[in-house]
mmCIF file of C-alpha atoms in Angstrom:
data_model
loop_
_atom_site.group_PDB
_atom_site.id
_atom_site.type_symbol
_atom_site.label_atom_id
_atom_site.label_comp_id
_atom_site.label_asym_id
_atom_site.label_seq_id
_atom_site.Cartn_x
_atom_site.Cartn_y
_atom_site.Cartn_z
ATOM 1 C CA MET A 1 0.061 0.489 0.207
ATOM 2 C CA ASN A 2 1.611 3.537 -1.413
ATOM 3 C CA GLN A 3 1.763 6.217 1.114
ATOM 4 C CA PRO A 4 -0.513 9.231 1.563
ATOM 5 C CA GLN A 5 1.458 12.555 0.022
ATOM 6 C CA LEU A 6 0.977 14.283 3.626
ATOM 7 C CA LEU A 7 1.076 12.551 6.728
ATOM 8 C CA ASP A 8 -1.776 14.173 8.526
ATOM 9 C CA GLY A 9 -1.453 16.868 6.438
ATOM 10 C CA ARG A 10 1.660 18.209 6.946
ATOM 11 C CA TYR A 11 4.475 15.609 6.970
ATOM 12 C CA ARG A 12 5.976 14.273 3.757
ATOM 13 C CA ILE A 13 8.025 11.242 3.778
ATOM 14 C CA VAL A 14 11.595 11.427 2.843
ATOM 15 C CA LYS A 15 13.155 8.299 2.633
ATOM 16 C CA LYS A 16 12.593 5.105 4.675
ATOM 17 C CA LEU A 17 15.266 4.810 7.217
ATOM 18 C CA ASN A 18 14.443 0.803 8.786
ATOM 19 C CA GLU A 19 11.875 -1.863 8.811
ATOM 20 C CA GLY A 20 10.860 -3.480 12.360
ATOM 21 C CA GLY A 21 8.883 -6.388 13.437
ATOM 22 C CA PHE A 22 6.833 -3.214 15.073
ATOM 23 C CA GLY A 23 6.614 -0.827 12.049
ATOM 24 C CA VAL A 24 8.675 1.358 10.053
ATOM 25 C CA THR A 25 10.257 4.409 10.363
ATOM 26 C CA TYR A 26 10.529 7.417 8.561
ATOM 27 C CA LEU A 27 12.927 10.728 8.107
ATOM 28 C CA ALA A 28 9.866 13.241 7.010
ATOM 29 C CA CYS A 29 9.313 17.366 6.653
ATOM 30 C CA ASP A 30 7.364 18.940 9.206
ATOM 31 C CA THR A 31 5.841 21.264 6.062
ATOM 32 C CA ARG A 32 4.174 23.464 8.083
ATOM 33 C CA ARG A 33 7.103 25.192 9.437
ATOM 34 C CA PRO A 34 9.345 27.504 8.145
ATOM 35 C CA GLY A 35 12.071 25.701 6.331
ATOM 36 C CA GLU A 36 10.448 22.255 6.720
ATOM 37 C CA PRO A 37 12.466 21.180 9.304
ATOM 38 C CA LEU A 38 13.594 17.317 9.729
ATOM 39 C CA CYS A 39 11.493 14.678 11.918
ATOM 40 C CA VAL A 40 10.991 11.880 12.525
ATOM 41 C CA ALA A 41 7.765 9.584 12.623
ATOM 42 C CA LYS A 42 7.220 6.175 13.759
ATOM 43 C CA GLU A 43 4.042 4.445 11.397
ATOM 44 C CA LEU A 44 3.570 0.841 14.378
ATOM 45 C CA ARG A 45 1.882 -1.812 12.511
ATOM 46 C CA HIS A 46 -0.477 -4.229 14.825
ATOM 47 C CA GLU A 47 -2.986 -6.736 13.555
ATOM 48 C CA HIS A 48 -6.084 -4.764 15.723
ATOM 49 C CA GLN A 49 -5.052 -1.341 15.294
ATOM 50 C CA SER A 50 -8.558 -0.005 13.847
ATOM 51 C CA ASN A 51 -9.760 -1.214 17.504
ATOM 52 C CA PRO A 52 -10.695 1.139 20.405
ATOM 53 C CA LYS A 53 -8.195 -0.065 22.854
ATOM 54 C CA VAL A 54 -5.249 -0.363 20.523
ATOM 55 C CA ILE A 55 -5.854 3.568 19.865
ATOM 56 C CA GLN A 56 -6.862 4.239 23.564
ATOM 57 C CA LEU A 57 -3.865 2.466 24.538
ATOM 58 C CA PHE A 58 -2.032 4.278 21.530
ATOM 59 C CA HIS A 59 -2.759 7.332 23.169
ATOM 60 C CA GLN A 60 -1.643 6.715 26.590
ATOM 61 C CA GLU A 61 1.689 5.567 25.896
ATOM 62 C CA ALA A 62 1.889 9.588 23.280
ATOM 63 C CA GLU A 63 1.676 11.142 26.305
ATOM 64 C CA ILE A 64 3.807 9.430 28.867
ATOM 65 C CA LEU A 65 6.112 10.208 25.320
ATOM 66 C CA GLU A 66 4.666 13.684 25.828
ATOM 67 C CA ARG A 67 5.969 14.223 28.657
ATOM 68 C CA LEU A 68 9.177 12.788 29.259
ATOM 69 C CA GLY A 69 10.113 14.740 25.781
ATOM 70 C CA ARG A 70 10.430 17.298 27.878
ATOM 71 C CA HIS A 71 13.581 16.668 28.973
ATOM 72 C CA ASN A 72 16.861 17.639 26.751
ATOM 73 C CA GLN A 73 18.059 14.213 26.470
ATOM 74 C CA ILE A 74 15.292 12.910 24.829
ATOM 75 C CA PRO A 75 13.786 13.253 21.419
ATOM 76 C CA GLN A 76 10.297 15.851 21.014
ATOM 77 C CA LEU A 77 7.605 14.565 20.329
ATOM 78 C CA LEU A 78 5.342 15.967 18.119
ATOM 79 C CA ALA A 79 2.719 14.672 17.230
ATOM 80 C CA ALA A 80 0.697 11.119 17.631
ATOM 81 C CA PHE A 81 -2.247 10.366 14.919
ATOM 82 C CA HIS A 82 -4.532 7.761 13.152
ATOM 83 C CA GLN A 83 -4.728 7.681 9.218
ATOM 84 C CA SER A 84 -6.195 5.160 7.376
ATOM 85 C CA ASN A 85 -6.720 2.911 10.085
ATOM 86 C CA ARG A 86 -2.702 2.962 11.091
ATOM 87 C CA LEU A 87 -0.345 5.163 13.998
ATOM 88 C CA TYR A 88 1.675 6.860 13.653
ATOM 89 C CA LEU A 89 4.213 8.771 16.175
ATOM 90 C CA VAL A 90 6.791 11.594 14.813
ATOM 91 C CA GLN A 91 9.444 13.191 16.655
ATOM 92 C CA GLU A 92 12.435 15.223 17.047
ATOM 93 C CA TYR A 93 14.720 14.833 14.567
ATOM 94 C CA ILE A 94 18.181 14.010 16.363
ATOM 95 C CA ASP A 95 21.335 14.957 14.154
ATOM 96 C CA GLY A 96 24.016 12.272 14.983
ATOM 97 C CA ALA A 97 24.791 8.753 15.339
ATOM 98 C CA THR A 98 24.440 5.730 18.077
ATOM 99 C CA VAL A 99 26.898 4.525 20.252
ATOM 100 C CA TYR A 100 25.807 1.223 18.115
ATOM 101 C CA ASP A 101 27.689 3.134 14.989
ATOM 102 C CA GLU A 102 30.726 4.327 17.014
ATOM 103 C CA LEU A 103 31.627 0.596 18.084
ATOM 104 C CA THR A 104 30.967 -0.135 15.203
ATOM 105 C CA SER A 105 33.641 0.040 12.068
ATOM 106 C CA PRO A 106 34.695 -2.048 8.623
ATOM 107 C CA LEU A 107 37.662 -3.092 10.494
ATOM 108 C CA GLY A 108 35.940 -4.579 13.681
ATOM 109 C CA LYS A 109 34.447 -3.710 17.009
ATOM 110 C CA LEU A 110 36.303 -1.072 18.548
ATOM 111 C CA LYS A 111 36.438 -0.630 22.229
ATOM 112 C CA LYS A 112 35.202 2.634 23.917
ATOM 113 C CA THR A 113 38.506 3.920 27.487
ATOM 114 C CA GLU A 114 37.287 3.688 31.021
ATOM 115 C CA LYS A 115 37.323 7.535 30.368
ATOM 116 C CA GLU A 116 34.514 7.679 28.238
ATOM 117 C CA VAL A 117 32.958 4.579 28.862
ATOM 118 C CA VAL A 118 32.203 6.733 32.530
ATOM 119 C CA ALA A 119 31.154 10.366 31.103
ATOM 120 C CA LEU A 120 28.428 7.426 28.796
ATOM 121 C CA MET A 121 27.136 6.134 31.647
ATOM 122 C CA ARG A 122 26.970 9.377 33.414
ATOM 123 C CA ASP A 123 24.911 10.794 30.075
ATOM 124 C CA VAL A 124 22.186 6.904 29.684
ATOM 125 C CA LEU A 125 22.046 8.264 33.728
ATOM 126 C CA THR A 126 21.334 11.602 34.343
ATOM 127 C CA ALA A 127 18.204 10.777 31.118
ATOM 128 C CA LEU A 128 16.995 7.592 32.686
ATOM 129 C CA LYS A 129 17.105 9.190 36.312
ATOM 130 C CA PHE A 130 14.393 11.715 35.045
ATOM 131 C CA VAL A 131 12.856 8.363 33.133
ATOM 132 C CA HIS A 132 13.020 6.481 36.629
ATOM 133 C CA GLN A 133 11.236 9.256 38.140
ATOM 134 C CA ASN A 134 7.955 9.525 35.778
ATOM 135 C CA GLN A 135 7.605 6.200 36.942
ATOM 136 C CA VAL A 136 8.633 5.052 32.877
ATOM 137 C CA VAL A 137 10.747 1.921 32.105
ATOM 138 C CA HIS A 138 12.491 2.602 28.766
ATOM 139 C CA ARG A 139 12.635 -1.994 28.210
ATOM 140 C CA ASP A 140 15.372 -1.701 25.617
ATOM 141 C CA ILE A 141 18.743 0.473 26.754
ATOM 142 C CA LYS A 142 20.903 -0.810 23.630
ATOM 143 C CA PRO A 143 23.722 0.972 21.722
ATOM 144 C CA ALA A 144 21.320 1.675 19.108
ATOM 145 C CA ASN A 145 19.491 2.892 20.881
ATOM 146 C CA LEU A 146 21.988 4.928 22.642
ATOM 147 C CA MET A 147 22.102 8.496 20.001
ATOM 148 C CA ARG A 148 24.634 11.174 20.580
ATOM 149 C CA ARG A 149 23.529 13.925 19.704
ATOM 150 C CA ARG A 150 26.304 16.244 16.492
ATOM 151 C CA ARG A 151 26.046 19.247 18.726
ATOM 152 C CA ASP A 152 27.070 18.751 21.936
ATOM 153 C CA CYS A 153 27.877 15.035 21.587
ATOM 154 C CA LYS A 154 25.318 14.764 24.347
ATOM 155 C CA ILE A 155 23.446 11.207 24.827
ATOM 156 C CA MET A 156 19.768 10.649 24.118
ATOM 157 C CA LEU A 157 17.746 8.102 25.050
ATOM 158 C CA ILE A 158 15.312 6.884 21.837
ATOM 159 C CA ASP A 159 13.408 3.915 21.336
ATOM 160 C CA PHE A 160 11.074 3.268 24.059
ATOM 161 C CA GLY A 161 10.641 -0.223 24.804
ATOM 162 C CA ALA A 162 7.244 0.771 25.246
ATOM 163 C CA VAL A 163 6.306 1.758 21.500
ATOM 164 C CA LYS A 164 7.017 -2.184 20.778
ATOM 165 C CA ALA A 165 4.813 -3.194 22.967
ATOM 166 C CA LEU A 166 2.084 -1.717 22.060
ATOM 167 C CA ALA A 167 2.782 -2.997 18.041
ATOM 168 C CA LYS A 168 3.452 -6.374 19.522
ATOM 169 C CA SER A 169 0.581 -6.418 21.734
ATOM 170 C CA GLN A 170 -2.208 -8.782 21.552
ATOM 171 C CA ILE A 171 -6.060 -9.191 22.405
ATOM 172 C CA ASP A 172 -7.672 -11.575 23.374
ATOM 173 C CA THR A 173 -10.816 -13.728 23.288
ATOM 174 C CA HIS A 174 -12.421 -11.452 26.110
ATOM 175 C CA GLY A 175 -11.416 -8.045 23.888
ATOM 176 C CA GLN A 176 -8.596 -6.679 26.780
ATOM 177 C CA MET A 177 -5.404 -6.352 25.760
ATOM 178 C CA THR A 178 -1.880 -8.632 27.344
ATOM 179 C CA THR A 179 1.419 -7.457 27.569
ATOM 180 C CA VAL A 180 4.292 -9.715 25.862
ATOM 181 C CA SER A 181 7.931 -9.120 27.015
ATOM 182 C CA ILE A 182 10.539 -6.882 24.616
ATOM 183 C CA GLY A 183 14.132 -6.437 25.352
ATOM 184 C CA SER A 184 17.193 -7.140 23.208
ATOM 185 C CA PRO A 185 18.834 -10.822 23.995
ATOM 186 C CA GLY A 186 21.898 -10.853 25.713
ATOM 187 C CA TYR A 187 21.167 -6.887 26.490
ATOM 188 C CA SER A 188 17.688 -7.379 29.147
ATOM 189 C CA PRO A 189 17.412 -9.573 32.463
ATOM 190 C CA PHE A 190 15.493 -12.305 32.803
ATOM 191 C CA GLU A 191 12.642 -10.847 34.700
ATOM 192 C CA GLN A 192 12.292 -8.896 31.484
ATOM 193 C CA LEU A 193 12.499 -11.398 28.729
ATOM 194 C CA SER A 194 11.056 -14.617 30.670
ATOM 195 C CA GLN A 195 8.221 -13.217 32.295
ATOM 196 C CA ALA A 196 7.325 -9.246 30.536
ATOM 197 C CA ASN A 197 7.999 -7.702 33.586
ATOM 198 C CA PRO A 198 10.410 -4.604 33.738
ATOM 199 C CA CYS A 199 11.656 -2.480 36.936
ATOM 200 C CA PRO A 200 13.700 0.490 36.795
ATOM 201 C CA ALA A 201 16.549 -1.927 37.121
ATOM 202 C CA SER A 202 16.557 -3.743 34.809
ATOM 203 C CA ASP A 203 17.550 -0.304 32.592
ATOM 204 C CA ILE A 204 20.030 -0.262 34.922
ATOM 205 C CA TYR A 205 21.078 -3.937 33.557
ATOM 206 C CA ALA A 206 20.925 -3.422 30.447
ATOM 207 C CA LEU A 207 23.460 -0.047 30.827
ATOM 208 C CA GLY A 208 25.825 -2.120 32.552
ATOM 209 C CA ILE A 209 25.620 -4.363 29.549
ATOM 210 C CA THR A 210 25.997 -1.985 27.149
ATOM 211 C CA ALA A 211 28.773 -0.159 29.080
ATOM 212 C CA ILE A 212 30.566 -4.038 29.204
ATOM 213 C CA GLU A 213 30.624 -4.171 25.283
ATOM 214 C CA ALA A 214 31.489 -0.661 25.021
ATOM 215 C CA LEU A 215 34.926 -1.440 27.398
ATOM 216 C CA THR A 216 35.685 -5.011 25.861
ATOM 217 C CA GLY A 217 34.719 -4.475 22.100
ATOM 218 C CA LEU A 218 32.289 -7.932 22.493
ATOM 219 C CA HIS A 219 28.547 -8.029 22.405
ATOM 220 C CA PRO A 220 27.137 -9.776 25.451
ATOM 221 C CA THR A 221 26.293 -12.875 23.613
ATOM 222 C CA GLU A 222 30.497 -12.966 22.800
ATOM 223 C CA LEU A 223 30.851 -13.135 26.445
ATOM 224 C CA GLY A 224 30.780 -16.031 28.577
ATOM 225 C CA THR A 225 29.195 -16.930 32.503
ATOM 226 C CA ASP A 226 30.463 -18.065 35.654
ATOM 227 C CA PRO A 227 29.090 -22.347 35.277
ATOM 228 C CA GLU A 228 28.448 -21.611 39.096
ATOM 229 C CA THR A 229 27.329 -18.483 39.766
ATOM 230 C CA LEU A 230 25.558 -18.149 36.109
ATOM 231 C CA GLU A 231 27.675 -14.203 36.451
ATOM 232 C CA ILE A 232 28.368 -12.395 33.105
ATOM 233 C CA VAL A 233 31.904 -13.337 33.135
ATOM 234 C CA TRP A 234 34.277 -10.165 30.936
ATOM 235 C CA GLN A 235 36.872 -8.977 32.996
ATOM 236 C CA ASP A 236 39.799 -10.959 31.701
ATOM 237 C CA ARG A 237 39.045 -9.652 27.789
ATOM 238 C CA THR A 238 39.645 -5.764 29.537
ATOM 239 C CA GLN A 239 41.535 -3.393 32.025
ATOM 240 C CA VAL A 240 39.528 -1.570 33.847
ATOM 241 C CA THR A 241 39.469 0.426 37.655
ATOM 242 C CA PRO A 242 38.984 -1.847 40.671
ATOM 243 C CA GLY A 243 36.382 0.741 41.611
ATOM 244 C CA LEU A 244 34.363 0.486 37.844
ATOM 245 C CA ALA A 245 34.648 -2.704 37.996
ATOM 246 C CA ALA A 246 32.382 -3.647 41.239
ATOM 247 C CA LEU A 247 30.164 -1.264 39.793
ATOM 248 C CA LEU A 248 29.758 -2.460 36.812
ATOM 249 C CA THR A 249 29.639 -6.484 38.413
ATOM 250 C CA GLN A 250 26.459 -4.923 41.214
ATOM 251 C CA MET A 251 24.882 -3.191 37.456
ATOM 252 C CA VAL A 252 24.877 -6.588 35.818
#
């Protein structure tokens, strides 16, 4: 099905950025603002996206994103609407590169220094504190969802897992919405992936794993575990000060 010429009568699609199980993300421009600045339009896919319960939950999640977007390290929500039986979110465009991009090169994985990792963690924790104070769990902290804004090098939190959870939610035979587990293998803790029960500590775990990946240059699935404690074994793959090692061990 072809896209309408304008979304919500104002957002013109420039190109597709990516596509996944929860929907499609487009680069778009706002034709009603001077200079037609860029923005990001996300089309959510749900098999029951015309169901009133789905639409209600969509707008509830949009209200949360609107509130979170007041923080300088979270993209602002510009619009949320239902058009042609599709659900759309429009957010501020962030000019920058993800931490995943920083860790990946044609030559292979790159490692970050301890100083760089500590700075990264401080940035992310500043934003996470605000998120958790608003009783929200990001649910999908990983290098690909941490964007370094080019103009000031600040880390932005993008792609909150609640949006993916909405897209993947189910409607049972009684018409009730059921929750599903959301997260990324290797980055999300047990209680989140197996029990669909994330908590603020789940984000802390994911950030700790992300920091370990940045230090070792290894994807979490490439790291082993202690057969007795089931703790992740990583300190033999890099050199860090005892203080940071203890902190990361506690986080994961």
